[in-house]
Amino acid sequence: MDRKDWNRIGLAAAVVLVPGGFLLGATLAARRLRANARDKADLTAPDTPALPPQT
């Protein structure tokens, strides 16, 4: 294969794989941010009395 073919292969790989990497990275970052917010909310939430059982 000549250099032009490898350039096309590299370009095709970048077009296909890079958006997937951005989506994966954004998903992982969003999960981490939500987990941190949830943990912080658990630490700062006031203790509330338990509701009596409903009959």
mmCIF file of C-alpha atoms in Angstrom:
data_model
loop_
_atom_site.group_PDB
_atom_site.id
_atom_site.type_symbol
_atom_site.label_atom_id
_atom_site.label_comp_id
_atom_site.label_asym_id
_atom_site.label_seq_id
_atom_site.Cartn_x
_atom_site.Cartn_y
_atom_site.Cartn_z
ATOM 1 C CA MET A 1 0.000 0.000 0.000
ATOM 2 C CA ASP A 2 1.203 3.451 -0.709
ATOM 3 C CA ARG A 3 1.129 6.475 1.567
ATOM 4 C CA LYS A 4 -2.108 7.850 0.068
ATOM 5 C CA ASP A 5 -3.987 4.695 1.050
ATOM 6 C CA TRP A 6 -2.699 4.897 4.634
ATOM 7 C CA ASN A 7 -3.729 8.546 4.833
ATOM 8 C CA ARG A 8 -7.253 7.625 3.744
ATOM 9 C CA ILE A 9 -7.388 4.788 6.250
ATOM 10 C CA GLY A 10 -6.228 7.120 9.015
ATOM 11 C CA LEU A 11 -8.775 9.752 8.062
ATOM 12 C CA ALA A 12 -11.592 7.204 7.963
ATOM 13 C CA ALA A 13 -10.568 5.860 11.379
ATOM 14 C CA ALA A 14 -10.500 9.372 12.851
ATOM 15 C CA VAL A 15 -13.931 10.198 11.439
ATOM 16 C CA VAL A 16 -15.425 6.973 12.800
ATOM 17 C CA LEU A 17 -13.620 6.645 16.146
ATOM 18 C CA VAL A 18 -13.224 10.207 17.412
ATOM 19 C CA PRO A 19 -16.959 10.981 17.783
ATOM 20 C CA GLY A 20 -17.358 7.720 19.681
ATOM 21 C CA GLY A 21 -14.520 8.735 21.977
ATOM 22 C CA PHE A 22 -16.167 12.087 22.629
ATOM 23 C CA LEU A 23 -19.468 10.381 23.446
ATOM 24 C CA LEU A 24 -17.809 7.880 25.746
ATOM 25 C CA GLY A 25 -15.820 10.597 27.505
ATOM 26 C CA ALA A 26 -18.895 12.792 27.942
ATOM 27 C CA THR A 27 -20.884 9.871 29.319
ATOM 28 C CA LEU A 28 -18.193 8.962 31.830
ATOM 29 C CA ALA A 29 -17.796 12.596 32.906
ATOM 30 C CA ALA A 30 -21.556 13.001 33.361
ATOM 31 C CA ARG A 31 -21.755 9.836 35.459
ATOM 32 C CA ARG A 32 -18.897 11.028 37.669
ATOM 33 C CA LEU A 33 -20.452 14.478 38.129
ATOM 34 C CA ARG A 34 -23.829 12.953 39.035
ATOM 35 C CA ALA A 35 -22.195 10.562 41.501
ATOM 36 C CA ASN A 36 -20.261 13.407 43.137
ATOM 37 C CA ALA A 37 -23.410 15.534 43.378
ATOM 38 C CA ARG A 38 -25.347 12.600 44.854
ATOM 39 C CA ASP A 39 -22.623 11.926 47.430
ATOM 40 C CA LYS A 40 -22.463 15.593 48.389
ATOM 41 C CA ALA A 41 -26.269 15.755 48.698
ATOM 42 C CA ASP A 42 -26.249 12.672 50.944
ATOM 43 C CA LEU A 43 -23.746 14.313 53.277
ATOM 44 C CA THR A 44 -25.610 17.609 53.535
ATOM 45 C CA ALA A 45 -29.180 16.276 53.695
ATOM 46 C CA PRO A 46 -30.818 16.817 57.080
ATOM 47 C CA ASP A 47 -31.998 13.773 58.942
ATOM 48 C CA THR A 48 -35.727 13.362 58.478
ATOM 49 C CA PRO A 49 -37.875 11.168 60.679
ATOM 50 C CA ALA A 50 -39.169 7.985 59.146
ATOM 51 C CA LEU A 51 -42.788 8.000 58.085
ATOM 52 C CA PRO A 52 -45.106 5.693 60.025
ATOM 53 C CA PRO A 53 -46.175 2.586 58.134
ATOM 54 C CA GLN A 54 -49.369 3.019 56.165
ATOM 55 C CA THR A 55 -52.182 0.580 56.772
#
